[in-house]
Short mmCIF file of N, CA and C in Angstrom, two decimals:
data_model
loop_
_atom_site.label_atom_id
_atom_site.label_comp_id
_atom_site.label_asym_id
_atom_site.label_seq_id
_atom_site.Cartn_x
_atom_site.Cartn_y
_atom_site.Cartn_z
N LEU A 1 0.88 -1.49 -0.04
CA LEU A 1 0.06 -0.09 -0.05
C LEU A 1 0.75 1.31 -0.15
N GLY A 2 1.88 1.07 -0.40
CA GLY A 2 2.89 2.41 -0.42
C GLY A 2 3.24 2.92 0.90
N GLY A 3 3.37 2.25 1.78
CA GLY A 3 3.47 2.89 3.03
C GLY A 3 2.61 3.57 3.88
N ILE A 4 1.20 3.20 3.43
CA ILE A 4 -0.13 3.85 4.22
C ILE A 4 -0.31 2.67 5.16
N SER A 5 -0.41 3.15 6.35
CA SER A 5 -0.76 2.45 7.70
C SER A 5 -2.35 2.37 7.89
N ILE A 6 -2.77 1.12 7.97
CA ILE A 6 -4.25 0.84 8.01
C ILE A 6 -4.31 -0.09 9.44
N ASP A 7 -5.57 0.15 9.90
CA ASP A 7 -5.70 -0.87 11.13
C ASP A 7 -7.12 -1.85 10.67
N MET A 8 -7.74 -1.57 9.47
CA MET A 8 -8.63 -2.51 9.12
C MET A 8 -9.05 -2.38 7.68
N VAL A 9 -9.92 -3.05 7.14
CA VAL A 9 -10.43 -3.03 6.03
C VAL A 9 -12.05 -3.05 6.21
N VAL A 10 -12.40 -1.99 5.47
CA VAL A 10 -14.13 -2.06 5.18
C VAL A 10 -14.43 -2.16 3.82
N ALA A 11 -15.05 -3.36 3.54
CA ALA A 11 -15.80 -3.44 2.23
C ALA A 11 -17.27 -3.37 1.93
N PRO A 12 -17.72 -2.63 1.03
CA PRO A 12 -19.17 -2.53 0.43
C PRO A 12 -19.86 -4.10 0.12
N ALA A 13 -20.82 -4.37 0.55
CA ALA A 13 -21.36 -5.43 0.06
C ALA A 13 -22.23 -5.12 -1.20
N MET A 14 -22.37 -5.97 -2.10
CA MET A 14 -21.77 -7.26 -2.06
C MET A 14 -20.53 -7.72 -2.68
N GLY A 15 -20.36 -6.78 -3.82
CA GLY A 15 -19.23 -7.16 -4.73
C GLY A 15 -17.85 -6.94 -3.87
N GLY A 16 -17.88 -6.17 -2.92
CA GLY A 16 -16.74 -6.18 -2.15
C GLY A 16 -16.37 -6.95 -1.00
N VAL A 17 -17.15 -7.82 -0.82
CA VAL A 17 -17.00 -8.70 0.41
C VAL A 17 -15.89 -9.49 0.22
N ILE A 18 -15.89 -10.37 -0.77
CA ILE A 18 -14.79 -11.40 -0.80
C ILE A 18 -13.32 -10.86 -1.06
N VAL A 19 -13.25 -9.75 -1.80
CA VAL A 19 -12.29 -9.00 -2.03
C VAL A 19 -11.74 -8.53 -0.89
N GLY A 20 -12.48 -7.64 0.00
CA GLY A 20 -12.17 -7.19 0.99
C GLY A 20 -11.54 -8.19 2.12
N TYR A 21 -12.39 -8.98 2.23
CA TYR A 21 -11.84 -10.22 3.35
C TYR A 21 -10.58 -10.79 2.98
N GLU A 22 -10.11 -11.19 1.52
CA GLU A 22 -9.05 -11.70 1.32
C GLU A 22 -7.93 -10.58 1.54
N MET A 23 -8.25 -9.32 1.25
CA MET A 23 -7.34 -8.18 1.52
C MET A 23 -6.86 -8.17 2.92
N GLY A 24 -7.94 -8.00 3.78
CA GLY A 24 -7.64 -8.02 5.17
C GLY A 24 -7.03 -9.36 5.75
N ARG A 25 -7.09 -10.30 5.02
CA ARG A 25 -6.38 -11.75 5.53
C ARG A 25 -4.97 -11.48 5.24
N GLN A 26 -4.78 -11.07 4.01
CA GLN A 26 -3.52 -10.99 3.58
C GLN A 26 -2.55 -9.90 4.18
N LEU A 27 -3.35 -8.66 4.77
CA LEU A 27 -2.51 -7.48 5.43
C LEU A 27 -2.52 -8.05 6.92
N GLY A 28 -3.26 -8.88 7.44
CA GLY A 28 -3.30 -9.38 8.57
C GLY A 28 -4.06 -8.06 9.88
N VAL A 29 -5.07 -7.78 9.10
CA VAL A 29 -5.89 -6.85 9.89
C VAL A 29 -7.56 -7.26 9.95
N GLU A 30 -8.47 -6.75 10.81
CA GLU A 30 -9.79 -7.11 10.64
C GLU A 30 -10.29 -6.65 9.47
N THR A 31 -11.36 -7.34 9.03
CA THR A 31 -12.16 -6.98 8.13
C THR A 31 -13.81 -7.12 8.11
N ILE A 32 -14.21 -5.96 8.21
CA ILE A 32 -15.80 -5.92 8.04
C ILE A 32 -16.38 -5.27 6.83
N PHE A 33 -17.75 -5.59 6.89
CA PHE A 33 -18.57 -4.76 5.38
C PHE A 33 -19.74 -4.06 6.09
N CYS A 34 -19.94 -3.19 5.02
CA CYS A 34 -21.06 -2.37 5.42
C CYS A 34 -21.99 -2.77 4.24
N GLU A 35 -23.26 -2.65 4.42
CA GLU A 35 -24.34 -2.90 3.45
C GLU A 35 -25.55 -2.23 3.60
N ARG A 36 -26.18 -2.14 2.41
CA ARG A 36 -27.12 -1.10 2.21
C ARG A 36 -28.67 -1.42 3.09
N GLU A 37 -29.24 -0.38 3.84
CA GLU A 37 -30.07 -0.35 4.68
C GLU A 37 -30.91 0.80 4.40
N ASN A 38 -32.34 0.51 3.79
CA ASN A 38 -33.05 1.52 3.54
C ASN A 38 -32.44 2.41 2.55
N GLY A 39 -31.63 1.99 1.39
CA GLY A 39 -30.89 2.90 0.63
C GLY A 39 -29.63 3.17 0.89
N ALA A 40 -28.95 3.41 2.03
CA ALA A 40 -27.72 3.79 2.78
C ALA A 40 -27.02 2.64 3.26
N PHE A 41 -25.53 2.79 3.18
CA PHE A 41 -24.71 1.95 3.87
C PHE A 41 -24.78 1.95 5.18
N ALA A 42 -24.88 0.72 5.87
CA ALA A 42 -24.94 0.89 7.45
C ALA A 42 -23.84 -0.45 7.92
N LEU A 43 -23.52 -0.30 9.10
CA LEU A 43 -22.72 -1.49 9.76
C LEU A 43 -23.76 -2.29 10.53
N ARG A 44 -23.91 -3.50 10.22
CA ARG A 44 -24.64 -4.43 11.00
C ARG A 44 -24.15 -5.82 11.32
N ARG A 45 -24.76 -6.49 11.91
CA ARG A 45 -24.20 -7.86 12.35
C ARG A 45 -23.24 -7.83 13.32
N GLY A 46 -22.96 -6.73 14.31
CA GLY A 46 -22.13 -6.48 15.31
C GLY A 46 -21.20 -6.02 15.06
N PHE A 47 -21.04 -5.55 13.74
CA PHE A 47 -19.39 -4.77 13.45
C PHE A 47 -19.49 -3.69 14.09
N ALA A 48 -18.18 -2.95 14.42
CA ALA A 48 -18.01 -1.93 14.78
C ALA A 48 -16.46 -1.35 14.36
N ILE A 49 -16.09 -0.10 14.51
CA ILE A 49 -15.08 0.60 14.08
C ILE A 49 -14.61 1.52 15.10
N ALA A 50 -13.19 1.04 15.66
CA ALA A 50 -12.66 1.75 16.85
C ALA A 50 -12.66 3.30 16.34
N PRO A 51 -12.67 4.29 17.38
CA PRO A 51 -12.78 5.56 17.20
C PRO A 51 -11.29 5.88 16.54
N GLY A 52 -11.15 6.54 15.40
CA GLY A 52 -9.75 7.07 14.85
C GLY A 52 -9.34 5.91 14.09
N ALA A 53 -10.22 4.84 13.95
CA ALA A 53 -9.15 3.77 12.92
C ALA A 53 -9.05 4.23 11.51
N LYS A 54 -7.81 3.76 11.21
CA LYS A 54 -7.61 4.09 9.76
C LYS A 54 -7.90 2.84 8.83
N VAL A 55 -8.82 3.17 7.89
CA VAL A 55 -9.31 2.39 7.26
C VAL A 55 -9.07 2.32 5.79
N LEU A 56 -8.66 1.29 5.42
CA LEU A 56 -8.70 0.84 3.83
C LEU A 56 -10.01 0.34 3.33
N LEU A 57 -10.58 1.11 2.38
CA LEU A 57 -11.91 0.72 1.68
C LEU A 57 -11.64 -0.17 0.53
N VAL A 58 -12.07 -1.12 0.53
CA VAL A 58 -12.03 -2.42 -0.58
C VAL A 58 -13.35 -2.62 -1.40
N GLU A 59 -12.96 -2.20 -2.66
CA GLU A 59 -14.10 -2.53 -3.62
C GLU A 59 -13.77 -3.59 -4.42
N ASP A 60 -14.88 -4.04 -5.33
CA ASP A 60 -14.43 -4.85 -6.65
C ASP A 60 -14.29 -3.98 -7.84
N VAL A 61 -15.34 -3.16 -7.98
CA VAL A 61 -15.00 -2.17 -8.94
C VAL A 61 -15.24 -0.40 -8.64
N VAL A 62 -14.60 0.33 -9.08
CA VAL A 62 -14.93 1.87 -9.06
C VAL A 62 -15.32 2.29 -10.37
N THR A 63 -16.63 2.92 -10.48
CA THR A 63 -16.88 3.44 -11.63
C THR A 63 -17.06 5.04 -11.53
N THR A 64 -17.80 5.41 -10.58
CA THR A 64 -17.85 6.85 -10.46
C THR A 64 -17.34 7.39 -9.14
N GLY A 65 -17.18 6.45 -8.20
CA GLY A 65 -17.00 6.61 -6.80
C GLY A 65 -18.17 7.08 -6.09
N LYS A 66 -19.21 7.15 -6.43
CA LYS A 66 -20.49 7.36 -5.69
C LYS A 66 -20.49 6.50 -4.48
N SER A 67 -20.35 5.03 -4.86
CA SER A 67 -20.72 4.17 -3.78
C SER A 67 -19.76 4.31 -2.75
N SER A 68 -18.25 4.30 -3.25
CA SER A 68 -17.11 4.87 -2.32
C SER A 68 -17.50 5.81 -1.46
N LEU A 69 -17.89 6.82 -2.02
CA LEU A 69 -18.19 8.25 -1.05
C LEU A 69 -19.20 7.59 -0.11
N GLU A 70 -20.26 7.09 -0.47
CA GLU A 70 -21.33 6.36 0.48
C GLU A 70 -20.88 5.60 1.54
N ALA A 71 -19.84 4.71 1.19
CA ALA A 71 -19.28 3.84 2.19
C ALA A 71 -18.65 4.74 3.27
N VAL A 72 -17.76 5.61 2.63
CA VAL A 72 -16.97 6.64 3.43
C VAL A 72 -17.89 7.24 4.51
N GLU A 73 -19.21 7.83 3.94
CA GLU A 73 -19.80 8.45 4.93
C GLU A 73 -20.26 7.42 6.30
N CYS A 74 -20.52 6.11 5.99
CA CYS A 74 -20.75 5.36 6.96
C CYS A 74 -19.77 4.93 7.95
N ILE A 75 -18.49 4.86 7.25
CA ILE A 75 -17.46 4.72 8.04
C ILE A 75 -16.79 5.93 9.05
N ARG A 76 -17.12 6.91 8.42
CA ARG A 76 -17.05 8.37 9.50
C ARG A 76 -17.85 8.41 10.42
N ALA A 77 -19.21 7.89 10.24
CA ALA A 77 -20.36 8.02 11.27
C ALA A 77 -20.08 7.17 12.50
N HIS A 78 -19.23 6.28 11.89
CA HIS A 78 -18.71 5.21 12.99
C HIS A 78 -17.38 5.25 13.49
N GLY A 79 -16.95 6.68 13.41
CA GLY A 79 -15.63 7.09 13.97
C GLY A 79 -14.13 6.65 13.25
N GLY A 80 -14.44 6.00 11.90
CA GLY A 80 -13.18 5.48 11.19
C GLY A 80 -12.54 6.66 10.04
N THR A 81 -11.71 6.77 9.69
CA THR A 81 -11.18 7.66 8.52
C THR A 81 -10.63 6.89 7.40
N VAL A 82 -10.95 6.87 6.30
CA VAL A 82 -10.61 6.28 5.00
C VAL A 82 -9.42 6.96 4.67
N VAL A 83 -8.31 5.89 4.64
CA VAL A 83 -7.10 6.71 4.27
C VAL A 83 -6.42 6.15 2.72
N ALA A 84 -7.22 5.16 2.05
CA ALA A 84 -6.98 4.91 0.71
C ALA A 84 -8.26 3.79 0.37
N GLU A 85 -8.03 3.55 -0.81
CA GLU A 85 -9.20 2.63 -1.37
C GLU A 85 -8.52 1.67 -2.15
N ALA A 86 -8.72 0.54 -2.07
CA ALA A 86 -8.20 -0.70 -3.27
C ALA A 86 -9.25 -1.15 -3.84
N SER A 87 -9.07 -1.37 -5.37
CA SER A 87 -10.19 -2.17 -5.93
C SER A 87 -9.74 -3.13 -6.96
N LEU A 88 -10.25 -4.15 -7.34
CA LEU A 88 -9.92 -4.92 -8.27
C LEU A 88 -9.77 -4.41 -9.78
N VAL A 89 -10.83 -3.53 -10.07
CA VAL A 89 -11.02 -2.76 -11.40
C VAL A 89 -11.31 -1.21 -11.05
N ASP A 90 -10.46 -0.31 -11.78
CA ASP A 90 -10.76 1.18 -11.84
C ASP A 90 -11.38 1.33 -13.11
N ARG A 91 -12.54 1.37 -13.46
CA ARG A 91 -13.15 1.70 -14.82
C ARG A 91 -13.84 3.31 -14.83
N SER A 92 -13.29 4.23 -14.06
CA SER A 92 -13.68 5.50 -14.01
C SER A 92 -13.09 6.22 -14.90
N GLY A 93 -12.04 5.82 -15.65
CA GLY A 93 -11.45 6.82 -16.57
C GLY A 93 -10.91 7.91 -15.85
N GLY A 94 -10.63 7.91 -14.61
CA GLY A 94 -10.07 9.07 -13.77
C GLY A 94 -10.89 10.20 -13.40
N THR A 95 -12.34 9.67 -13.50
CA THR A 95 -13.23 10.92 -13.45
C THR A 95 -13.68 11.08 -11.74
N TYR A 96 -13.26 9.83 -11.16
CA TYR A 96 -13.77 9.84 -9.58
C TYR A 96 -12.99 11.02 -8.85
N ASP A 97 -13.69 11.19 -7.76
CA ASP A 97 -13.09 12.52 -7.02
C ASP A 97 -13.22 11.99 -5.54
N LEU A 98 -12.06 11.26 -5.35
CA LEU A 98 -11.82 10.76 -3.84
C LEU A 98 -10.89 11.43 -3.43
N PRO A 99 -11.30 11.61 -1.84
CA PRO A 99 -10.27 12.31 -0.87
C PRO A 99 -8.89 11.70 -0.61
N PHE A 100 -8.79 10.43 -1.17
CA PHE A 100 -7.82 9.61 -0.74
C PHE A 100 -7.25 8.78 -1.92
N PRO A 101 -6.23 8.22 -2.08
CA PRO A 101 -5.77 7.42 -3.07
C PRO A 101 -6.52 6.16 -3.42
N LEU A 102 -6.61 6.01 -4.58
CA LEU A 102 -7.30 4.53 -5.34
C LEU A 102 -6.34 3.70 -5.74
N ILE A 103 -6.28 2.70 -5.42
CA ILE A 103 -5.01 1.58 -5.75
C ILE A 103 -5.65 0.33 -6.53
N PRO A 104 -5.92 0.58 -7.71
CA PRO A 104 -6.58 -0.68 -8.55
C PRO A 104 -5.60 -1.57 -9.02
N LEU A 105 -6.10 -2.77 -8.89
CA LEU A 105 -5.19 -3.66 -9.86
C LEU A 105 -5.33 -3.80 -11.03
N LEU A 106 -6.40 -3.14 -11.63
CA LEU A 106 -6.44 -3.18 -13.35
C LEU A 106 -7.47 -1.84 -13.37
N LYS A 107 -6.64 -1.19 -14.49
CA LYS A 107 -7.38 0.04 -14.94
C LYS A 107 -7.94 -0.12 -16.48
N LEU A 108 -9.42 -0.08 -16.59
CA LEU A 108 -10.02 -0.23 -17.82
C LEU A 108 -10.60 1.14 -18.20
N ASP A 109 -10.29 1.42 -19.66
CA ASP A 109 -10.91 2.73 -20.36
C ASP A 109 -11.99 2.36 -20.91
N ILE A 110 -13.20 2.65 -20.55
CA ILE A 110 -14.30 2.07 -21.24
C ILE A 110 -15.27 3.53 -21.54
N LYS A 111 -15.40 3.33 -23.05
CA LYS A 111 -15.98 4.43 -23.58
C LYS A 111 -17.24 4.59 -23.31
N THR A 112 -17.58 5.97 -22.90
CA THR A 112 -19.13 6.08 -22.55
C THR A 112 -19.49 7.30 -23.69
N TYR A 113 -20.73 7.47 -23.86
CA TYR A 113 -21.60 8.31 -24.45
C TYR A 113 -22.65 9.13 -23.99
N ALA A 114 -23.06 10.36 -24.19
CA ALA A 114 -24.31 10.97 -24.04
C ALA A 114 -25.36 10.43 -25.04
N ALA A 115 -26.39 10.36 -24.20
CA ALA A 115 -27.73 9.97 -25.03
C ALA A 115 -27.84 10.13 -26.41
N ASP A 116 -27.42 11.71 -26.60
CA ASP A 116 -27.73 11.89 -28.08
C ASP A 116 -26.43 11.83 -28.81
N LYS A 117 -25.32 11.26 -28.35
CA LYS A 117 -24.01 11.07 -29.18
C LYS A 117 -23.72 9.58 -29.43
N VAL A 118 -24.51 8.58 -29.07
CA VAL A 118 -24.05 7.13 -29.52
C VAL A 118 -24.14 6.85 -30.79
N PRO A 119 -22.81 6.27 -31.11
CA PRO A 119 -22.66 5.66 -32.42
C PRO A 119 -23.90 4.86 -33.02
N GLU A 120 -24.18 4.92 -34.02
CA GLU A 120 -25.10 4.36 -34.96
C GLU A 120 -25.27 2.85 -34.54
N GLN A 121 -24.04 2.18 -34.86
CA GLN A 121 -23.79 0.74 -34.54
C GLN A 121 -24.10 0.34 -33.09
N LEU A 122 -24.02 1.39 -32.17
CA LEU A 122 -24.44 1.01 -30.64
C LEU A 122 -25.98 1.04 -30.59
N ALA A 123 -26.54 2.21 -31.20
CA ALA A 123 -27.85 2.74 -30.70
C ALA A 123 -28.89 1.70 -30.57
N ALA A 124 -29.04 0.56 -31.27
CA ALA A 124 -29.87 -0.50 -31.40
C ALA A 124 -29.78 -1.40 -30.11
N ILE A 125 -28.63 -1.27 -29.44
CA ILE A 125 -28.38 -2.38 -28.23
C ILE A 125 -29.27 -1.89 -27.01
N PRO A 126 -29.81 -2.49 -26.46
CA PRO A 126 -30.26 -1.82 -25.02
C PRO A 126 -29.67 -1.68 -24.08
N VAL A 127 -29.77 -0.31 -23.25
CA VAL A 127 -29.01 -0.01 -22.50
C VAL A 127 -29.31 -0.43 -21.18
N THR A 128 -28.51 -0.78 -20.38
CA THR A 128 -28.58 -1.41 -18.93
C THR A 128 -27.62 -0.55 -18.17
N LYS A 129 -28.16 0.04 -16.77
CA LYS A 129 -27.26 0.63 -15.88
C LYS A 129 -26.57 -0.34 -15.14
N PRO A 130 -25.04 -0.36 -14.83
CA PRO A 130 -24.60 -1.26 -14.36
C PRO A 130 -24.41 -0.76 -12.62
N GLY A 131 -24.05 -1.75 -11.64
CA GLY A 131 -24.02 -1.47 -10.46
C GLY A 131 -25.35 -1.77 -9.68
N SER A 132 -24.60 -2.32 -8.35
CA SER A 132 -25.89 -2.65 -7.34
C SER A 132 -26.60 -1.66 -6.92
N ARG A 133 -26.56 -0.33 -7.08
CA ARG A 133 -27.45 0.80 -6.62
C ARG A 133 -28.76 0.74 -7.49
N TRP A 134 -28.50 0.26 -8.93
CA TRP A 134 -29.75 0.24 -9.88
C TRP A 134 -30.71 -1.01 -9.49
N LEU A 135 -30.23 -2.23 -9.27
CA LEU A 135 -30.95 -3.27 -8.94
C LEU A 135 -32.09 -3.26 -8.22
N LYS A 136 -32.16 -2.49 -7.06
CA LYS A 136 -33.73 -2.53 -6.43
C LYS A 136 -34.54 -1.52 -7.18
N GLN A 137 -33.97 -0.50 -7.61
CA GLN A 137 -35.12 0.36 -8.39
C GLN A 137 -35.47 -0.47 -9.67
N ALA A 138 -34.72 -1.17 -10.27
CA ALA A 138 -35.25 -1.91 -11.50
C ALA A 138 -36.18 -2.91 -11.19
N GLY A 139 -36.05 -3.52 -10.14
CA GLY A 139 -36.96 -4.87 -9.85
C GLY A 139 -38.15 -4.65 -8.92
#
């Protein structure tokens, strides 16, 4: 982690849970996860964050950073401070605005288009919104 000291790993459910667990195991620190409850991240299942704990946030994929920032608010509300984020994939194209370093295993540059600028060869393909935030709204 480039000399960044951490006390624990927090991973947002669901995609980050397995990755976060293994990251914490490899680093020899406690790992917990937060999960959505009524649309916002919350700690449940008896999890706790010690006041002032330095937290490594671990996700599977970072696209916009919005979920990361939502998880940060949960961590802050429980007394922790996120000092860095690790992810398997960064597909943000550098557009995220996180107040700490993002350390991805892989960066993917995936082209996106405004609705009125979609190339003709792609226009006939149905659009789907990725990410867990959209699943409950669609279903």
